[in-house]
Coordinates of C-alpha atoms and ligand atoms in Angstrom, one line a residue:
X1481 CA -73.3 33.8 3.7
X1482 CA -71.8 36.9 2.1
X1483 CA -68.2 36.9 1.1
X1484 CA -65.9 39.4 2.7
X1485 CA -65.7 42.2 0.2
X1486 CA -62.3 43.7 0.2
X1487 CA -61.3 45.9 -2.8
X1488 CA -58.4 44.8 -4.6
X1489 CA -55.8 47.6 -4.5
X1490 CA -55.1 49.6 -7.4
X1491 CA -52.1 48.4 -9.0
X1492 CA -50.4 51.8 -8.2
X1493 CA -50.8 51.0 -4.7
X1494 CA -49.4 47.7 -4.7
X1495 CA -45.8 47.3 -3.7
X1496 CA -45.4 44.2 -5.6
X1497 CA -44.1 45.0 -9.2
X1498 CA -42.2 48.0 -7.9
X1499 CA -38.7 48.1 -9.6
X1500 CA -37.5 48.8 -6.0
X1501 CA -38.5 45.3 -4.8
X1502 CA -37.1 43.6 -7.8
X1503 CA -34.0 45.4 -7.6
X1504 CA -33.6 44.8 -3.9
X1505 CA -34.0 40.9 -4.4
X1506 CA -31.8 40.9 -7.2
X1507 CA -29.1 42.7 -5.6
X1508 CA -29.2 40.5 -2.5
X1509 CA -29.0 37.4 -4.6
X1510 CA -25.9 38.9 -6.4
X1511 CA -24.2 39.7 -3.2
X1512 CA -25.0 36.8 -1.0
X1513 CA -21.7 34.9 -0.2
X1514 CA -22.0 31.2 -0.7
X1515 CA -20.5 27.7 -0.6
X1516 CA -20.2 26.1 -3.7
X1517 CA -21.4 22.4 -3.2
X1518 CA -20.0 20.5 -6.1
X1519 CA -16.7 21.3 -8.1
X1520 CA -13.6 19.7 -9.5
X1521 CA -11.4 22.2 -8.1
X1522 CA -8.6 21.8 -5.5
X1523 CA -5.9 23.9 -3.8
X1524 CA -2.5 24.3 -5.3
X1525 CA -1.0 21.6 -3.3
X1526 CA -2.6 19.1 -5.7
X1527 CA -0.2 20.5 -8.4
X1528 CA -1.3 22.5 -11.5
X1529 CA -0.1 22.1 -15.2
X1530 CA 0.2 26.0 -15.2
X1531 CA 3.0 27.5 -13.1
X1532 CA 2.0 31.0 -12.7
X1533 CA 4.3 33.5 -11.0
X1534 CA 6.6 31.7 -8.5
X1535 CA 4.9 28.4 -9.1
X1536 CA 6.3 25.2 -10.6
X1537 CA 4.4 23.5 -13.4
X1538 CA 3.2 19.9 -12.6
X1539 CA 1.9 18.4 -15.8
X1540 CA -0.3 16.0 -14.2
X1541 CA -1.4 18.5 -11.5
X1542 CA -5.1 18.7 -10.7
X1543 CA -5.9 22.2 -10.4
X1544 CA -6.7 23.4 -13.7
X1545 CA -6.7 27.3 -14.4
X1546 CA -5.8 29.7 -17.0
X1547 CA -7.0 30.6 -20.5
X1548 CA -5.9 27.5 -22.3
X1549 CA -7.9 25.4 -19.9
X1550 CA -10.8 27.7 -20.0
X1551 CA -10.8 27.3 -23.7
X1552 CA -10.4 23.5 -24.0
X1553 CA -13.2 23.0 -21.3
X1554 CA -14.9 19.7 -22.3
X1555 CA -18.1 21.5 -23.1
X1556 CA -16.3 23.4 -25.8
X1557 CA -14.6 20.3 -27.0
X1558 CA -17.8 18.6 -28.2
X1559 CA -18.9 22.1 -29.6
X1560 CA -15.9 22.3 -31.8
X1561 CA -16.4 18.9 -33.2
X1562 CA -19.7 20.1 -34.4
X1563 CA -18.0 22.7 -36.7
X1564 CA -15.0 20.7 -37.5
X1565 CA -16.3 17.0 -37.4
X1566 CA -13.9 14.2 -37.1
X1567 CA -14.0 13.6 -40.7
X1568 CA -11.9 16.6 -41.1
X1569 CA -9.9 16.5 -37.9
X1570 CA -9.9 12.9 -36.6
X1571 CA -10.2 12.8 -32.7
X1572 CA -6.8 11.4 -32.4
X1573 CA -5.1 14.1 -34.2
X1574 CA -7.1 16.8 -31.9
X1575 CA -5.9 14.7 -28.7
X1576 CA -2.2 14.6 -29.8
X1577 CA -2.1 18.3 -30.1
X1578 CA -0.6 20.3 -27.0
X1579 CA -3.1 22.1 -24.8
X1580 CA -2.5 25.6 -26.4
X1581 CA -2.7 24.1 -29.8
X1582 CA -6.2 22.6 -28.9
X1583 CA -6.9 26.1 -27.5
X1584 CA -6.1 27.9 -30.7
X1585 CA -8.1 25.4 -32.5
X1586 CA -11.3 26.0 -30.5
X1587 CA -10.6 29.7 -30.3
X1588 CA -10.4 30.0 -33.9
X1589 CA -13.7 27.9 -34.9
X1590 CA -16.0 28.8 -31.9
X1591 CA -14.8 32.4 -31.3
X1592 CA -13.4 34.1 -34.4
X1593 CA -15.1 32.1 -37.2
X1594 CA -18.5 32.4 -35.7
X1595 CA -20.0 34.3 -32.6
X1596 CA -19.5 32.7 -29.3
X1597 CA -23.1 32.6 -28.6
X1598 CA -23.4 29.1 -26.7
X1599 CA -23.5 29.2 -23.0
X1600 CA -20.3 27.7 -22.5
X1601 CA -18.6 30.1 -25.1
X1602 CA -20.3 33.0 -23.3
X1603 CA -18.9 31.9 -20.1
X1604 CA -15.4 32.4 -21.3
X1605 CA -16.2 36.1 -22.3
X1606 CA -18.0 36.8 -19.0
X1607 CA -15.0 35.3 -17.1
X1608 CA -12.5 37.4 -19.1
X1609 CA -14.6 40.5 -18.6
X1610 CA -15.1 40.0 -14.8
X1611 CA -11.3 39.4 -14.4
X1612 CA -10.8 42.8 -15.8
X1613 CA -9.5 41.7 -19.1
X1614 CA -10.6 42.8 -22.5
X1615 CA -12.8 40.2 -23.9
X1616 CA -12.7 41.9 -27.3
X1617 CA -9.0 41.4 -28.0
X1618 CA -9.6 38.5 -30.4
X1619 CA -6.2 36.9 -29.5
X1620 CA -5.3 34.5 -26.9
X1621 CA -1.6 35.6 -26.5
X1622 CA -2.4 38.7 -24.1
X1623 CA -4.5 36.4 -22.0
X1624 CA -1.7 33.8 -22.0
X1625 CA 0.7 36.4 -20.5
X1626 CA -1.6 37.8 -18.0
X1627 CA -2.4 34.3 -16.5
X1628 CA 1.2 33.5 -16.5
X1629 CA 2.0 36.6 -14.4
X1630 CA -0.6 35.5 -11.6
X1631 CA 0.4 33.9 -8.6
X1632 CA -2.0 31.1 -7.9
X1633 CA -2.7 31.4 -4.3
X1634 CA -3.7 35.0 -4.6
X1635 CA -5.4 34.5 -7.9
X1636 CA -7.7 31.8 -6.1
X1637 CA -8.7 34.5 -3.5
X1638 CA -9.7 36.8 -6.2
X1639 CA -11.6 34.4 -8.2
X1640 CA -13.5 33.3 -5.2
X1641 CA -14.3 36.9 -4.2
X1642 CA -15.6 37.5 -7.7
X1643 CA -17.8 34.5 -7.6
X1644 CA -19.0 35.3 -4.1
X1645 CA -17.8 31.9 -3.0
X1646 CA -16.6 31.4 0.5
X1647 CA -15.8 27.8 0.4
X1648 CA -15.3 25.2 -2.5
X1649 CA -16.3 21.6 -2.5
X1650 CA -13.8 19.4 -4.2
X1651 CA -14.4 16.0 -5.9
X1652 CA -11.8 13.5 -4.7
X1653 CA -11.8 10.3 -6.7
X1654 CA -10.3 7.5 -4.7
X1655 CA -10.2 5.3 -7.7
X1656 CA -8.1 8.0 -9.5
X1657 CA -4.5 6.8 -9.3
X1658 CA -3.1 10.2 -9.7
X1659 CA -5.2 11.7 -7.0
X1660 CA -4.7 8.8 -4.8
X1661 CA -1.1 8.7 -4.9
X1662 CA -1.0 12.5 -3.8
X1663 CA -3.3 11.9 -0.7
X1664 CA -1.0 8.9 0.3
X1665 CA 2.2 10.9 -0.3
X1666 CA 0.9 14.0 1.8
X1667 CA -2.6 13.9 3.6
X1668 CA -2.3 17.5 4.6
X1669 CA -2.7 18.4 0.9
X1670 CA -6.3 18.9 1.7
X1671 CA -6.0 21.2 4.5
X1672 CA -6.4 24.5 2.6
X1673 CA -9.5 26.0 4.6
X1674 CA -10.9 27.4 1.3
X1675 CA -11.5 23.9 0.3
X1676 CA -13.4 20.9 1.8
X1677 CA -13.0 17.3 0.3
X1678 CA -15.4 14.9 -0.9
X1679 CA -14.9 11.2 -1.3
X1680 CA -16.0 10.0 -4.7
X1681 CA -16.3 6.4 -5.4
X1682 CA -18.4 5.5 -8.6
X1683 CA -16.6 2.1 -9.4
X1684 CA -17.6 1.0 -5.6
X1685 CA -21.1 1.3 -6.4
X1686 CA -21.2 0.7 -10.3
X1687 CA -18.7 -2.2 -10.6
X1688 CA -18.1 -4.0 -7.5
X1689 CA -15.8 -6.7 -9.1
X1690 CA -13.3 -4.2 -10.4
X1691 CA -13.5 -2.2 -7.2
X1692 CA -12.8 -5.4 -5.2
X1693 CA -9.9 -6.0 -7.4
X1694 CA -8.4 -2.5 -6.7
X1695 CA -9.3 -2.8 -2.7
X1696 CA -7.5 -6.1 -2.8
X1697 CA -4.4 -4.7 -4.4
X1698 CA -4.5 -1.8 -1.8
X1699 CA -4.6 -4.4 1.2
X1700 CA -8.2 -4.8 1.7
X1701 CA -9.4 -8.3 1.7
X1702 CA -12.2 -8.0 -0.8
X1703 CA -13.2 -10.6 -3.4
X1704 CA -15.5 -10.4 -6.3
X1705 CA -18.2 -12.0 -4.1
X1706 CA -19.9 -9.9 -1.7
X1707 CA -19.3 -12.0 1.4
X1708 CA -19.3 -10.6 4.9
X1709 CA -15.5 -10.4 4.7
X1710 CA -15.9 -8.3 1.5
X1711 CA -18.4 -6.1 3.0
X1712 CA -16.2 -5.5 6.2
X1713 CA -13.1 -4.8 4.0
X1714 CA -15.1 -2.3 2.0
X1715 CA -16.4 -0.5 5.0
X1716 CA -12.9 -0.3 6.4
X1717 CA -11.6 1.2 3.2
X1718 CA -14.4 3.8 3.2
X1719 CA -13.8 4.7 6.7
X1720 CA -10.0 4.8 6.2
X1721 CA -10.5 7.4 3.3
X1722 CA -13.1 9.5 4.9
X1723 CA -10.6 10.1 7.7
X1724 CA -7.5 10.4 5.5
X1725 CA -9.4 13.1 3.2
X1726 CA -11.6 14.7 6.1
X1727 CA -14.3 14.2 3.5
X1728 CA -17.6 16.4 4.2
X1729 CA -19.8 14.1 2.2
X1730 CA -19.4 11.3 -0.1
X1731 CA -20.6 11.0 -3.7
X1732 CA -21.2 8.9 -6.8
X1733 CA -22.5 9.6 -10.3
X1734 CA -25.0 7.0 -11.7
X1735 CA -26.4 6.1 -14.9
X1736 CA -29.9 6.2 -16.0
X1737 CA -30.4 2.6 -15.4
X1738 CA -29.4 2.8 -12.1
X1739 CA -31.8 0.7 -9.9
X1740 CA -32.3 0.2 -6.2
X1741 CA -35.0 -2.4 -5.6
X1742 CA -35.5 -2.0 -1.8
X1743 CA -34.5 -4.4 1.0
X1744 CA -34.7 -7.5 -1.1
X1745 CA -32.5 -6.4 -3.8
X1746 CA -29.5 -8.7 -4.1
X1747 CA -27.6 -6.9 -6.9
X1748 CA -24.0 -5.8 -6.1
X1749 CA -25.0 -2.1 -6.3
X1750 CA -27.9 -2.6 -3.8
X1751 CA -25.6 -4.8 -1.5
X1752 CA -22.9 -2.1 -1.5
X1753 CA -25.4 0.7 -0.8
X1754 CA -27.2 -1.1 1.8
X1755 CA -24.4 -2.8 3.5
X1756 CA -21.4 -0.6 3.1
X1757 CA -22.3 3.0 2.1
X1758 CA -25.3 3.6 4.2
X1759 CA -24.1 2.3 7.5
X1760 CA -20.6 4.0 7.2
X1761 CA -22.0 7.2 6.3
X1762 CA -24.7 7.0 8.9
X1763 CA -22.0 6.4 11.6
X1764 CA -19.9 9.2 10.2
X1765 CA -23.0 11.6 10.1
X1766 CA -22.1 12.5 6.3
X1767 CA -24.6 13.1 3.6
X1768 CA -24.5 10.9 0.4
X1769 CA -24.7 12.6 -2.7
X1770 CA -25.9 11.0 -5.8
X1771 CA -25.8 12.7 -9.2
X1772 CA -28.0 10.6 -11.4
X1773 CA -28.5 10.5 -15.0
X1774 CA -25.0 10.4 -16.9
X1775 CA -24.1 7.9 -19.5
X1776 CA -20.3 7.7 -19.5
X1777 CA -18.4 7.7 -22.7
X1778 CA -21.3 7.4 -25.2
X1779 CA -18.8 8.5 -27.7
X1780 CA -15.5 7.3 -26.3
X1781 CA -13.5 9.3 -28.9
X1782 CA -14.5 12.5 -27.1
X1783 CA -13.2 11.3 -23.9
X1784 CA -14.5 13.5 -20.9
X1785 CA -16.7 15.2 -23.5
X1786 CA -18.4 12.0 -24.7
X1787 CA -21.1 11.6 -21.9
X1788 CA -24.8 11.6 -22.6
X1789 CA -27.7 12.3 -20.5
X1790 CA -30.8 10.0 -20.1
X1791 CA -34.0 9.8 -17.9
X1792 CA -33.5 7.9 -14.7
X1793 CA -35.8 6.0 -12.2
X1794 CA -37.1 8.2 -9.5
X1795 CA -38.4 5.2 -7.5
X1796 CA -35.0 4.0 -6.8
X1797 CA -34.2 7.0 -5.0
X1798 CA -37.5 7.1 -3.3
X1799 CA -36.8 3.6 -1.9
X1800 CA -33.4 4.7 -0.4
X1801 CA -34.9 7.8 1.2
X1802 CA -37.6 5.5 2.7
X1803 CA -35.3 2.7 3.9
X1804 CA -32.6 4.8 5.1
X1805 CA -34.4 7.9 7.2
X1806 CA -31.2 8.4 9.2
X1807 CA -28.9 9.0 6.1
X1808 CA -29.0 12.4 4.4
X1809 CA -29.2 12.4 0.5
X1810 CA -27.7 15.2 -1.5
X1811 CA -29.3 14.7 -5.1
X1812 CA -29.2 16.1 -8.6
X1813 CA -30.5 14.5 -11.6
X1814 CA -29.4 15.2 -15.3
X1815 CA -32.5 14.8 -17.4
X1816 CA -34.9 17.7 -17.6
X1817 CA -37.5 15.1 -17.6
X1818 CA -36.6 14.0 -13.9
X1819 CA -36.8 17.5 -12.5
X1820 CA -40.5 17.6 -11.4
X1821 CA -40.6 14.2 -9.9
X1822 CA -37.4 14.9 -8.0
X1823 CA -39.1 18.2 -6.5
X1824 CA -42.2 16.0 -5.5
X1825 CA -40.1 13.3 -3.9
X1826 CA -38.2 16.0 -1.8
X1827 CA -41.7 17.0 -0.5
X1828 CA -42.0 13.5 0.8
X1829 CA -38.7 13.1 2.5
X1830 CA -37.1 15.7 4.7
X1831 CA -33.8 13.6 4.5
X1832 CA -33.4 14.5 0.8
X1833 CA -31.8 17.9 -0.4
X1834 CA -31.8 18.6 -4.0
X1835 CA -29.2 20.5 -5.5
X1836 CA -27.9 22.4 -8.7
X1837 CA -28.8 22.3 -12.3
X1838 CA -26.3 19.8 -13.4
X1839 CA -24.2 19.8 -16.7
X1840 CA -26.6 20.3 -19.6
X1841 CA -29.1 21.8 -17.4
X1842 CA -26.8 24.6 -16.5
X1843 CA -28.2 26.7 -19.2
X1844 CA -30.2 29.9 -18.6
X1845 CA -33.5 28.8 -19.8
X1846 CA -33.4 25.6 -18.0
X1847 CA -32.0 27.0 -14.8
X1848 CA -34.9 29.5 -14.8
X1849 CA -37.6 26.9 -15.5
X1850 CA -36.0 24.5 -12.9
X1851 CA -35.7 27.3 -10.2
X1852 CA -39.0 28.5 -10.5
X1853 CA -40.4 25.1 -10.2
X1854 CA -38.4 24.4 -7.0
X1855 CA -39.3 27.5 -5.4
X1856 CA -43.0 26.8 -6.2
X1857 CA -42.7 23.3 -4.9
X1858 CA -40.3 23.6 -2.1
X1859 CA -40.1 27.2 -1.0
X1860 CA -36.7 27.9 0.4
X1861 CA -35.6 24.2 1.1
X1862 CA -33.4 23.5 -1.9
X1863 CA -29.8 24.3 -3.1
X1864 CA -30.4 26.1 -6.4
X1865 CA -27.0 25.6 -7.9
X1866 CA -23.5 24.3 -7.9
X1867 CA -20.8 25.2 -10.2
X1868 CA -19.3 22.0 -11.3
X1869 CA -16.3 24.2 -12.2
X1870 CA -13.4 22.1 -13.5
X1871 CA -11.3 25.2 -14.5
X1872 CA -10.7 27.7 -11.4
X1873 CA -12.0 30.9 -13.2
X1874 CA -15.3 29.1 -14.4
X1875 CA -16.5 30.0 -10.9
X1876 CA -16.8 33.6 -12.0
X1877 CA -19.1 33.1 -14.8
X1878 CA -21.2 30.1 -13.6
X1879 CA -22.0 32.0 -10.6
X1880 CA -22.5 35.4 -12.5
X1881 CA -24.9 33.8 -14.9
X1882 CA -26.9 31.7 -12.3
X1883 CA -27.1 34.5 -9.7
X1884 CA -28.7 36.8 -12.5
X1885 CA -31.5 34.0 -13.1
X1886 CA -32.0 33.0 -9.6
X1887 CA -32.3 36.8 -8.9
X1888 CA -35.0 37.2 -11.5
X1889 CA -36.9 34.3 -10.4
X1890 CA -37.0 35.2 -6.6
X1891 CA -37.8 38.9 -7.7
X1892 CA -40.9 37.6 -9.4
X1893 CA -41.8 35.4 -6.4
X1894 CA -41.5 38.3 -4.0
X1895 CA -43.5 40.5 -6.2
X1896 CA -46.2 37.8 -6.6
X1897 CA -46.3 37.3 -2.9
X1898 CA -46.6 41.2 -2.2
X1899 CA -49.6 41.2 -4.8
X1900 CA -51.1 38.6 -2.6
X1901 CA -50.8 40.9 0.3
X1902 CA -47.7 39.7 2.0
X1903 CA -44.8 42.3 1.8
X1904 CA -41.6 40.6 3.0
X1905 CA -39.4 43.1 4.7
X1906 CA -35.6 43.5 3.4
X1907 CA -34.5 41.5 6.5
X1908 CA -36.9 38.8 5.8
X1909 CA -35.6 38.7 2.2
X1910 CA -32.2 38.7 3.2
X1911 CA -32.8 35.8 5.8
X1912 CA -34.5 33.7 3.0
X1913 CA -31.9 34.2 0.3
X1914 CA -29.2 33.3 2.8
X1915 CA -31.1 30.1 3.5
X1916 CA -31.5 29.3 -0.2
X1917 CA -28.0 30.3 -1.4
X1918 CA -25.7 29.4 1.5
X1919 CA -27.2 27.8 4.6
X1920 CA -28.3 24.4 3.0
X1921 CA -25.1 24.2 1.0
X1922 CA -23.1 25.0 4.4
X1923 CA -25.0 22.3 6.3
X1924 CA -24.3 19.7 3.7
X1925 CA -20.5 20.5 3.7
X1926 CA -19.6 20.9 7.5
X1927 CA -15.9 20.8 7.7
X1928 CA -14.5 18.1 9.6
X1929 CA -11.7 18.8 12.2
Ligands
LIG1425 O1 -20.4 18.4 -15.2 C1 -19.3 18.0 -15.5 O2 -18.4 18.9 -15.7 C2 -19.1 16.6 -15.8 O3 -18.0 16.3 -16.5 C3 -18.7 15.7 -14.6 O4 -17.9 16.4 -13.9 C4 -20.0 15.6 -13.4 O5 -20.3 16.8 -13.1 C5 -19.5 14.7 -12.6 O6 -19.0 15.1 -11.5 O7 -19.4 13.3 -12.8
LIG1426 ZN1 -19.2 17.2 -11.4

């Protein structure tokens, strides 16, 4: 049998590598509005340590913004201890400094005494630049004055516009006393339409006896034994808080040694997942987000900056997807080594949506590698990124940097496809990019009335 002889088009005839197609794809990616599925931001109703124009400073407030917060981001705290080790500046002395003293220290050592080439440092520079400030000033004072003049509500709008973010997903830790108190005082604090709430309850899944103690203090009859009564109390607790916060999904972060052994697993973690979390979320129709692979406080002296990454067990996640087909899982894993198997697992389970390049994966080289692999294995069916912003203005750089890489990867993929003989139209490319950047994120964070 003879094979069809189709002459390969000369490269000049191919639409594939034309700068026009690549530019079009990059441009669409840069401008696609999107929902950010995981941040640590919240509306001004949660209070803010920085007052801004017309505002009142709340030292324990949960909305972080401004130059001192940007510079003292925990990613930069560990970086500064690499150049000024604890033998020269003991941890306790650093933590005893005021926020602006800490920022001055980091600014001096990471921005002035050497160039800010790490990703977290470069992020500060991009943020200043895109906010219209001069990143070359080499002094924090001018920036401090500029931020102090902003009125927070309008500033949030501006930052969201610069990041192309239409809705911000919060992280609302029900075991954090500060946050819990604010919700109890005023349940309407979550009603800002720019934000949606997410109930976060690591302790419930990771440390049942401590969670039970807290639940008991709060009027839910739970004991350290996972009896039927305790299980019912925990279910009620979750239902009450999902309703109070109008959460759009629930979330936990889990360590690399997290294991789920299937229906016969009698560990506290397994029982809480099987008998409390899964049924309550199924009945509420909410996804369950699992962020797997962080070792908390490996170096406790560094506080929030002291966490570590480690390889996790993909089969535990596989067992959950298999056993709970009516639950939706929204998952990210921290170790680079887990990324391929996570993609392959998502091919096996339609109820598994993978998202983001989390924490130390949120670096250009790794975002590129991971995004390429995800497109190759999953087509358009994943959420490429989330910001994990802890400081409002980080939305600007995190999305700017990520969009550039996602755009580059997708430009390559549409070019390869054109090379293969399928030239996607502009409308088709727009449709796909909307799905990749926004639609999945939107369906995982549907606001609740
Ligand atoms: O990524 C981070 O900034 C971490 O500090 C954590 O917030 C992590 O994302 C988490 O949500 O536990
Ligand atoms: Zn986070």
